[in-house]
Coordinates of N, CA and C in Angstrom, one line a residue:
M1 N 3.7 4.1 -4.2 CA 5.0 5.1 -3.3 C 5.3 5.3 -4.9
G2 N 5.7 4.5 -5.7 CA 6.6 5.1 -7.2 C 5.2 6.4 -7.9
G3 N 4.1 5.4 -7.9 CA 4.2 7.1 -8.8 C 3.6 7.5 -8.2
L4 N 3.7 8.3 -7.1 CA 3.5 8.9 -6.7 C 5.5 9.8 -6.2
S5 N 6.0 9.0 -6.4 CA 7.7 10.3 -6.7 C 7.5 9.8 -7.6
E6 N 7.5 10.0 -8.6 CA 6.8 10.1 -10.4 C 6.5 11.6 -10.5
S7 N 5.1 11.6 -9.5 CA 4.2 12.7 -10.2 C 5.5 14.5 -9.6
L8 N 6.0 13.5 -8.6 CA 6.2 15.0 -7.3 C 7.9 15.3 -8.1
L9 N 8.6 14.6 -9.6 CA 9.0 15.4 -9.7 C 8.5 16.2 -10.7
N10 N 7.1 16.7 -11.2 CA 6.8 17.6 -11.5 C 7.4 19.0 -10.4
H11 N 7.4 18.7 -10.0 CA 7.6 20.1 -8.4 C 8.9 20.3 -8.9
G12 N 10.3 18.9 -8.5 CA 11.5 19.3 -8.9 C 12.2 17.8 -8.6
P13 N 13.2 18.0 -7.9 CA 14.1 16.7 -8.1 C 13.8 16.0 -6.8
V14 N 13.7 14.6 -6.8 CA 13.5 13.7 -6.5 C 14.0 12.3 -5.5
K15 N 14.6 12.5 -3.7 CA 16.0 11.0 -4.3 C 14.9 10.2 -3.5
V16 N 15.3 9.3 -3.0 CA 13.9 7.4 -3.4 C 15.9 7.0 -3.2
F17 N 15.5 7.0 -1.3 CA 16.3 5.7 -0.6 C 14.8 4.6 -0.8
T18 N 15.8 3.1 -0.9 CA 14.6 2.0 -0.7 C 16.3 0.6 -1.1
Y19 N 14.8 -0.2 -0.8 CA 15.9 -1.6 -0.8 C 16.2 -2.4 -2.5
E20 N 17.9 -2.9 -2.4 CA 17.5 -2.9 -3.7 C 16.4 -4.5 -4.0
F21 N 15.9 -5.2 -5.1 CA 15.4 -6.6 -5.3 C 16.3 -6.7 -6.2
P22 N 15.9 -7.7 -7.2 CA 16.4 -9.1 -8.4 C 16.0 -7.5 -9.3
N23 N 17.0 -7.7 -10.0 CA 16.4 -6.9 -11.5 C 16.2 -5.2 -11.1
S24 N 16.7 -4.9 -9.3 CA 15.7 -2.9 -9.5 C 16.3 -2.2 -10.3
N25 N 17.6 -2.5 -10.7 CA 18.3 -1.4 -12.2 C 18.0 -1.9 -12.9
L26 N 17.1 -2.3 -13.7 CA 16.0 -1.7 -15.0 C 15.2 -0.9 -15.2
Y27 N 14.5 -0.4 -13.4 CA 13.5 0.2 -13.6 C 14.2 1.6 -13.0
D28 N 15.6 1.5 -12.1 CA 16.0 2.9 -12.0 C 16.5 3.6 -13.0
N29 N 17.2 3.0 -13.9 CA 17.5 3.1 -15.6 C 16.4 3.8 -16.3
K30 N 15.8 3.3 -15.9 CA 14.5 4.5 -16.8 C 14.1 5.5 -16.0
S31 N 14.3 6.2 -15.1 CA 13.8 6.6 -14.0 C 14.4 8.0 -14.5
K32 N 13.8 9.0 -14.0 CA 15.1 10.3 -13.7 C 14.7 10.5 -12.1
M33 N 14.2 10.3 -11.2 CA 14.1 10.2 -9.7 C 15.9 9.5 -9.5
N34 N 16.8 10.2 -8.6 CA 17.5 9.9 -7.9 C 17.8 8.9 -7.4
I35 N 17.8 7.8 -7.7 CA 17.9 5.9 -6.6 C 18.6 5.6 -6.0
E36 N 18.5 5.6 -4.5 CA 19.7 4.5 -3.7 C 19.4 3.5 -3.1
R37 N 20.0 2.3 -4.1 CA 19.4 1.0 -3.2 C 19.9 0.5 -1.7
I38 N 19.7 -0.1 -0.8 CA 20.1 -0.1 0.1 C 20.5 -1.9 -0.3
K39 N 22.0 -2.4 -0.1 CA 21.8 -4.2 0.0 C 22.2 -4.5 1.2
G40 N 22.0 -5.5 1.5 CA 23.1 -6.1 2.8 C 21.4 -7.0 2.9
I41 N 22.5 -8.0 4.1 CA 20.9 -8.0 5.2 C 20.1 -7.6 5.8
K42 N 18.3 -8.0 5.6 CA 17.1 -7.3 6.2 C 17.4 -6.9 7.8
L43 N 17.9 -7.4 8.0 CA 18.0 -7.1 9.4 C 18.6 -5.3 9.8
F44 N 19.8 -5.6 8.9 CA 20.7 -3.9 9.2 C 20.3 -3.8 8.0
R45 N 19.4 -4.0 7.0 CA 19.4 -2.5 5.8 C 18.5 -1.2 7.0
K46 N 17.7 -1.9 7.9 CA 16.8 -0.8 7.9 C 17.7 0.7 8.6
Y47 N 19.1 0.3 9.4 CA 19.6 1.1 10.4 C 20.3 2.2 9.0
R48 N 21.1 1.1 7.9 CA 21.9 1.2 7.1 C 21.2 2.7 6.4
K49 N 19.6 2.4 5.4 CA 18.7 2.8 5.0 C 18.9 4.4 6.4
A50 N 18.4 3.9 7.5 CA 18.7 5.2 8.6 C 19.6 6.2 8.5
N51 N 20.0 5.1 8.7 CA 21.2 6.1 8.7 C 22.2 7.0 6.8
L52 N 21.4 7.0 6.4 CA 21.8 7.3 4.7 C 20.9 8.1 5.0
V53 N 19.2 8.5 5.8 CA 18.6 9.0 5.5 C 19.3 10.1 6.1
N54 N 19.1 10.5 7.5 CA 19.6 10.7 8.5 C 21.0 12.0 8.4
N55 N 22.3 11.3 7.7 CA 23.2 11.9 6.9 C 22.1 13.3 5.3
F56 N 21.6 12.1 4.4 CA 21.4 13.4 3.5 C 20.1 14.6 3.6
I57 N 19.7 14.1 5.3 CA 18.6 15.4 5.6 C 19.9 16.5 6.1
N58 N 20.9 15.6 7.1 CA 22.0 16.6 7.6 C 22.3 17.8 6.4
E59 N 22.8 17.0 5.3 CA 24.1 18.1 4.5 C 23.7 18.4 3.6
N60 N 21.5 18.5 3.5 CA 21.4 18.8 2.5 C 20.3 20.2 3.1
S61 N 20.7 20.8 3.0 CA 19.2 22.2 3.5 C 18.4 22.9 2.7
N62 N 18.2 22.2 2.0 CA 17.6 22.6 -0.2 C 15.6 21.3 0.6
I63 N 16.2 20.8 1.3 CA 14.8 19.3 1.1 C 13.8 20.5 1.6
R64 N 12.7 20.7 0.4 CA 11.2 20.8 0.7 C 10.5 20.2 1.9
S65 N 10.3 18.7 1.6 CA 9.6 17.8 2.8 C 10.3 16.3 2.3
V66 N 10.5 15.2 3.9 CA 10.4 13.4 3.5 C 9.3 13.5 3.5
L67 N 9.2 11.7 2.7 CA 7.5 11.3 2.6 C 8.2 9.9 2.9
T68 N 7.8 9.6 4.0 CA 7.5 7.6 4.0 C 6.6 6.7 4.1
D69 N 6.8 6.3 3.6 CA 6.1 4.9 3.0 C 4.7 4.1 4.2
H70 N 5.8 4.3 5.2 CA 5.5 3.0 6.6 C 5.3 3.8 7.3
W71 N 4.4 3.7 8.4 CA 5.7 4.6 10.0 C 7.2 3.9 9.6
K72 N 7.6 2.5 9.5 CA 8.1 2.2 10.1 C 9.9 2.6 9.1
S73 N 9.3 3.8 7.9 CA 10.6 4.4 7.9 C 10.9 5.6 8.9
L74 N 10.2 5.8 10.0 CA 10.5 6.8 10.2 C 11.1 6.7 11.3
E75 N 10.6 5.3 11.7 CA 10.9 5.2 12.8 C 12.4 5.3 13.4
L76 N 13.9 5.0 12.5 CA 15.2 5.6 13.3 C 15.7 7.3 12.4
L77 N 14.8 7.5 11.9 CA 15.1 8.8 11.3 C 15.8 10.2 12.7
N78 N 15.8 10.9 12.2 CA 16.3 11.9 13.9 C 15.3 12.7 13.6
K79 N 14.7 13.1 14.9 CA 14.0 14.5 14.9 C 14.1 15.8 14.3
E80 N 15.5 16.0 14.8 CA 15.6 17.1 14.9 C 16.3 17.7 13.2
H81 N 16.4 16.0 12.8 CA 17.1 16.3 10.9 C 15.2 16.8 10.5
L82 N 14.3 16.2 11.3 CA 13.3 16.3 10.2 C 13.0 17.1 11.0
N83 N 12.9 18.0 11.7 CA 12.3 19.3 11.5 C 12.5 20.1 11.5
K84 N 14.0 19.6 9.9 CA 14.4 20.9 9.0 C 13.0 21.1 7.5
S85 N 11.9 20.2 7.5 CA 11.0 20.4 6.5 C 10.1 19.9 6.4
K86 N 8.8 19.8 5.9 CA 8.0 18.8 6.2 C 8.1 17.9 5.8
T87 N 7.6 17.1 6.6 CA 8.1 15.5 6.9 C 5.7 14.9 7.0
I88 N 5.8 13.7 5.6 CA 4.9 13.6 5.3 C 4.8 11.3 5.7
C89 N 3.6 10.8 5.9 CA 3.9 9.8 5.9 C 2.7 8.7 5.3
L90 N 3.2 8.0 4.6 CA 1.3 7.3 4.0 C 1.4 6.2 5.5
L91 N 0.2 5.5 5.7 CA -0.6 5.3 6.4 C -1.8 4.2 5.3
H92 N -2.0 2.5 5.3 CA -2.6 1.5 4.8 C -2.5 1.2 6.4
S93 N -3.7 0.5 6.1 CA -4.6 0.0 7.8 C -3.9 -1.5 8.0
K94 N -3.7 -1.9 7.3 CA -3.0 -3.3 7.6 C -1.7 -3.4 8.7
E95 N -1.2 -1.8 7.7 CA 0.1 -2.0 9.1 C 0.0 -0.7 10.5
I96 N -1.0 -0.3 10.9 CA -1.5 0.3 11.9 C -2.1 -0.8 12.7
N97 N -2.8 -1.9 12.6 CA -4.2 -2.6 13.4 C -2.9 -2.7 14.5
H98 N -2.1 -2.6 16.1 CA -2.0 -3.0 16.9 C -2.5 -2.4 17.6
E99 N -2.5 -4.1 18.5 CA -3.7 -3.8 19.2 C -2.9 -2.3 20.5
K100 N -3.7 -1.4 21.3 CA -3.7 0.0 21.0 C -2.9 -0.7 23.3
G101 N -1.7 0.2 23.0 CA -1.3 -0.2 24.2 C 0.3 -1.6 24.1
S102 N 0.4 -2.3 22.8 CA 1.6 -2.4 23.0 C 2.2 -2.3 22.0
S103 N 3.6 -3.2 22.4 CA 5.4 -2.4 22.0 C 5.0 -2.0 20.1
L104 N 4.3 -3.1 19.6 CA 4.2 -2.3 18.4 C 3.5 -0.7 18.7
N105 N 2.5 -0.8 19.0 CA 1.2 0.1 18.9 C 2.5 1.6 18.9
K106 N 2.8 1.1 20.6 CA 4.0 2.2 20.9 C 4.8 2.9 20.0
R107 N 5.5 2.2 19.4 CA 6.4 1.8 18.5 C 5.7 3.4 17.4
L108 N 4.4 2.8 16.8 CA 3.8 3.6 14.8 C 3.8 4.7 16.3
I109 N 2.7 5.4 17.4 CA 2.7 6.0 18.2 C 3.6 7.8 18.0
K110 N 5.0 6.6 18.2 CA 6.0 7.7 18.2 C 6.4 8.0 17.2
S111 N 6.8 7.2 16.4 CA 7.3 7.4 15.2 C 6.6 8.4 13.9
T112 N 4.7 8.6 14.4 CA 4.2 9.0 13.2 C 3.8 10.5 13.7
D113 N 4.9 11.3 14.9 CA 4.3 11.8 16.0 C 5.5 12.4 15.8
K114 N 6.3 12.0 14.6 CA 7.3 12.7 14.4 C 6.6 13.7 13.5
A115 N 6.0 12.4 12.1 CA 5.6 13.3 10.9 C 4.7 14.2 11.4
N116 N 4.3 15.5 10.3 CA 4.1 16.4 10.3 C 2.6 16.7 9.6
F117 N 2.3 15.2 8.9 CA 0.8 14.9 7.9 C 1.3 13.9 8.0
I118 N -0.5 13.0 8.7 CA -0.1 11.2 7.7 C -1.2 11.1 6.8
I119 N -0.6 10.8 5.8 CA -2.2 11.1 5.2 C -2.5 8.1 4.4
A120 N -3.5 9.2 6.1 CA -4.2 8.1 5.2 C -4.9 7.3 3.4
N121 N -5.5 6.3 3.0 CA -6.0 6.2 1.9 C -6.9 5.8 2.0
S122 N -7.9 6.1 2.7 CA -9.2 5.6 2.9 C -9.6 5.9 4.2
N123 N -11.0 6.4 4.5 CA -11.4 7.2 5.9 C -11.6 5.6 6.8
F124 N -11.7 4.2 6.7 CA -11.6 3.2 7.3 C -9.9 3.8 7.5
T125 N -9.0 3.7 7.4 CA -8.1 4.3 7.7 C -8.2 4.7 8.5
K126 N -8.1 5.7 8.3 CA -8.2 7.3 9.1 C -8.4 6.6 11.4
E127 N -10.1 6.3 10.5 CA -10.5 6.0 11.9 C -9.6 4.3 12.1
L128 N -9.3 4.1 11.7 CA -8.9 2.8 12.8 C -8.1 3.5 13.4
A129 N -6.6 4.3 12.4 CA -5.6 5.4 13.0 C -5.4 6.1 14.6
I130 N -7.2 6.6 14.6 CA -7.8 7.5 15.3 C -7.5 6.5 16.5
K131 N -8.2 5.7 16.5 CA -8.6 4.9 16.8 C -7.0 3.8 18.4
V132 N -6.7 3.8 17.2 CA -4.8 2.9 17.6 C -4.4 3.9 18.0
G133 N -5.1 5.4 18.6 CA -4.5 6.1 19.2 C -3.4 7.3 19.0
I134 N -3.2 7.2 16.7 CA -2.5 8.9 16.2 C -3.8 10.0 16.1
N135 N -2.3 10.6 16.3 CA -2.8 11.9 16.4 C -3.7 12.4 15.5
S136 N -5.6 12.3 15.5 CA -6.2 13.3 14.8 C -5.8 14.1 13.7
S137 N -5.1 15.4 15.1 CA -4.8 16.3 13.6 C -4.4 16.2 13.0
K138 N -3.6 15.5 12.8 CA -2.7 15.6 11.6 C -3.0 14.3 10.6
I139 N -3.9 13.8 10.5 CA -4.1 12.1 9.7 C -5.0 13.6 7.8
K140 N -5.5 13.5 7.2 CA -5.9 14.1 5.9 C -5.9 11.8 4.8
V141 N -7.1 12.3 4.3 CA -6.8 11.1 3.5 C -7.2 11.5 1.9
I142 N -6.9 11.2 1.0 CA -5.5 11.2 0.1 C -6.0 9.6 -0.3
F143 N -7.7 9.8 -1.3 CA -7.7 8.4 -1.9 C -6.6 8.2 -2.8
P144 N -6.0 7.1 -3.4 CA -5.2 6.5 -4.1 C -5.6 7.1 -5.7
G145 N -4.7 7.1 -6.8 CA -5.3 7.8 -7.6 C -4.6 6.0 -9.0
I146 N -5.2 7.4 -9.3 CA -5.1 6.0 -10.6 C -4.0 7.0 -11.8
P147 N -3.8 6.8 -13.1 CA -2.9 6.9 -14.0 C -3.8 6.8 -15.2
K148 N -3.5 8.1 -16.3 CA -4.5 8.3 -16.7 C -5.0 6.3 -17.8
P149 N -6.3 6.2 -18.3 CA -6.2 5.0 -19.6 C -5.9 4.5 -20.0
K150 N -5.3 3.9 -20.3 CA -4.9 4.3 -22.1 C -6.1 3.9 -22.6
V151 N -5.9 3.9 -24.3 CA -6.8 3.3 -25.2 C -7.2 2.2 -25.7
L152 N -7.9 1.6 -25.1 CA -8.0 0.4 -25.8 C -8.3 0.0 -27.5
E153 N -7.8 -0.8 -27.4 CA -7.5 -1.5 -29.1 C -8.6 -2.3 -28.8
D154 N -9.1 -1.9 -30.7 CA -10.2 -2.8 -30.9 C -10.7 -4.4 -31.1
K155 N -9.6 -5.1 -30.6 CA -9.7 -6.5 -30.8 C -9.3 -6.3 -29.3
F156 N -9.2 -6.2 -28.1 CA -9.5 -6.0 -27.2 C -10.6 -6.0 -26.6
K157 N -11.1 -4.9 -26.9 CA -12.7 -4.2 -26.2 C -13.5 -5.2 -27.3
N158 N -13.3 -6.8 -28.8 CA -14.2 -7.2 -29.1 C -14.1 -9.0 -28.1
E159 N -12.5 -8.4 -27.6 CA -12.8 -9.8 -26.9 C -13.3 -10.0 -25.5
A160 N -13.4 -8.6 -25.3 CA -13.9 -8.6 -23.8 C -15.9 -9.1 -23.5
E161 N -16.3 -7.7 -24.9 CA -17.2 -8.3 -25.0 C -18.3 -10.0 -26.2
S162 N -16.9 -10.2 -26.8 CA -16.9 -12.1 -26.8 C -17.3 -12.8 -25.7
I163 N -15.8 -12.6 -24.6 CA -16.3 -12.6 -22.7 C -17.6 -12.6 -21.5
F164 N -18.2 -11.8 -22.3 CA -19.3 -11.2 -21.1 C -20.2 -11.2 -22.0
K165 N -19.9 -11.0 -23.4 CA -22.0 -10.8 -24.6 C -22.6 -10.0 -23.5
D166 N -24.0 -10.8 -22.9 CA -24.8 -9.6 -22.0 C -25.4 -10.8 -20.6
A167 N -23.6 -10.2 -20.6 CA -23.9 -11.0 -18.6 C -24.3 -9.7 -18.1
F168 N -25.4 -9.7 -17.4 CA -25.2 -9.3 -16.1 C -26.0 -9.4 -14.6
P169 N -25.7 -8.3 -13.3 CA -24.6 -7.3 -13.5 C -23.0 -7.4 -13.7
K170 N -22.2 -6.4 -14.3 CA -20.5 -7.3 -14.7 C -20.3 -7.0 -13.7
I171 N -19.2 -6.6 -12.8 CA -18.7 -6.5 -11.7 C -17.2 -7.2 -12.1
I172 N -16.8 -6.2 -12.0 CA -15.1 -5.8 -11.7 C -15.0 -5.1 -10.4
T173 N -14.2 -5.8 -10.2 CA -12.7 -5.5 -8.7 C -11.6 -5.5 -9.2
V174 N -10.8 -4.4 -8.8 CA -9.5 -4.7 -8.1 C -8.8 -4.9 -7.1
A175 N -10.3 -4.7 -6.3 CA -9.6 -5.3 -4.8 C -9.6 -6.5 -4.3
R176 N -7.9 -6.4 -3.4 CA -7.6 -7.8 -2.9 C -8.8 -8.7 -2.1
L177 N -9.4 -9.8 -2.9 CA -10.5 -10.5 -2.0 C -10.5 -11.0 -0.8
E178 N -10.2 -9.5 0.1 CA -10.4 -9.7 1.2 C -12.1 -9.6 2.6
K179 N -11.8 -10.2 2.8 CA -13.0 -10.2 4.2 C -13.7 -8.3 4.4
R180 N -12.2 -8.1 5.2 CA -13.2 -6.5 5.6 C -13.1 -5.6 4.1
K181 N -13.2 -6.3 2.8 CA -13.2 -5.6 1.7 C -15.1 -5.9 1.4
S182 N -15.5 -6.5 1.5 CA -17.1 -6.8 1.7 C -16.8 -7.5 0.6
H183 N -16.8 -7.8 0.3 CA -17.3 -8.9 -1.8 C -18.4 -9.6 -1.2
D184 N -18.6 -10.4 -0.2 CA -19.7 -10.9 -0.4 C -20.9 -10.4 -0.5
K185 N -20.4 -9.4 0.8 CA -21.5 -8.4 0.7 C -22.6 -7.6 -0.5
V186 N -21.5 -7.2 -1.0 CA -22.0 -6.8 -2.2 C -22.3 -7.9 -3.3
L187 N -21.9 -8.2 -3.4 CA -22.3 -10.2 -4.3 C -23.7 -10.3 -3.4
M188 N -24.2 -10.4 -2.4 CA -25.4 -11.0 -1.5 C -26.2 -9.2 -1.5
A189 N -26.4 -8.6 -2.2 CA -26.9 -7.6 -1.9 C -27.5 -6.6 -4.4
I190 N -26.3 -7.6 -4.0 CA -27.1 -7.6 -6.5 C -27.7 -8.5 -6.0
K191 N -27.6 -10.0 -5.2 CA -28.8 -11.0 -5.8 C -30.0 -10.7 -5.1
N192 N -30.1 -10.1 -3.8 CA -31.4 -10.3 -3.4 C -31.9 -8.7 -4.6
L193 N -30.9 -7.7 -5.7 CA -32.3 -7.3 -5.7 C -32.9 -7.8 -7.4

């Protein structure tokens, strides 16, 4: 979410409401974004955050869009306030995998119905969202971007070459080692080649 927010600065001012964490001021001081940190007991923070966001939207008529990183961030926001601009909600598969008809699923559907656009980070997430009852006409898939690669110093290239030498194939992943990522199937397929 941080990278997306930083990119949005190219299109105008960005106001961020987020929770405080240790040393968050170090990040905030370097950022060009207007960041408001919510402190306090975890149980009450989501209500304080929603209250601050609702007030901000209500008091500012020039907001072009509201972007949330989770359906729970939309849950307590006032629908009338959200109707003043476009609302975008990001989805990740681990946060929406609730049994259809369960109380969490009903909350998920009610929250995502407030959004104009729902951004899934993969086709897997899109299909899961449709399966659990999220309005398919609102879902768009945008694959996560990556920052422009840094130029590597020769010493790091040489170190990598000395580690891997003539190893073949070289498999590198930045994915979490989870069953649904199917690393085991990839390794078996390579073995069978």
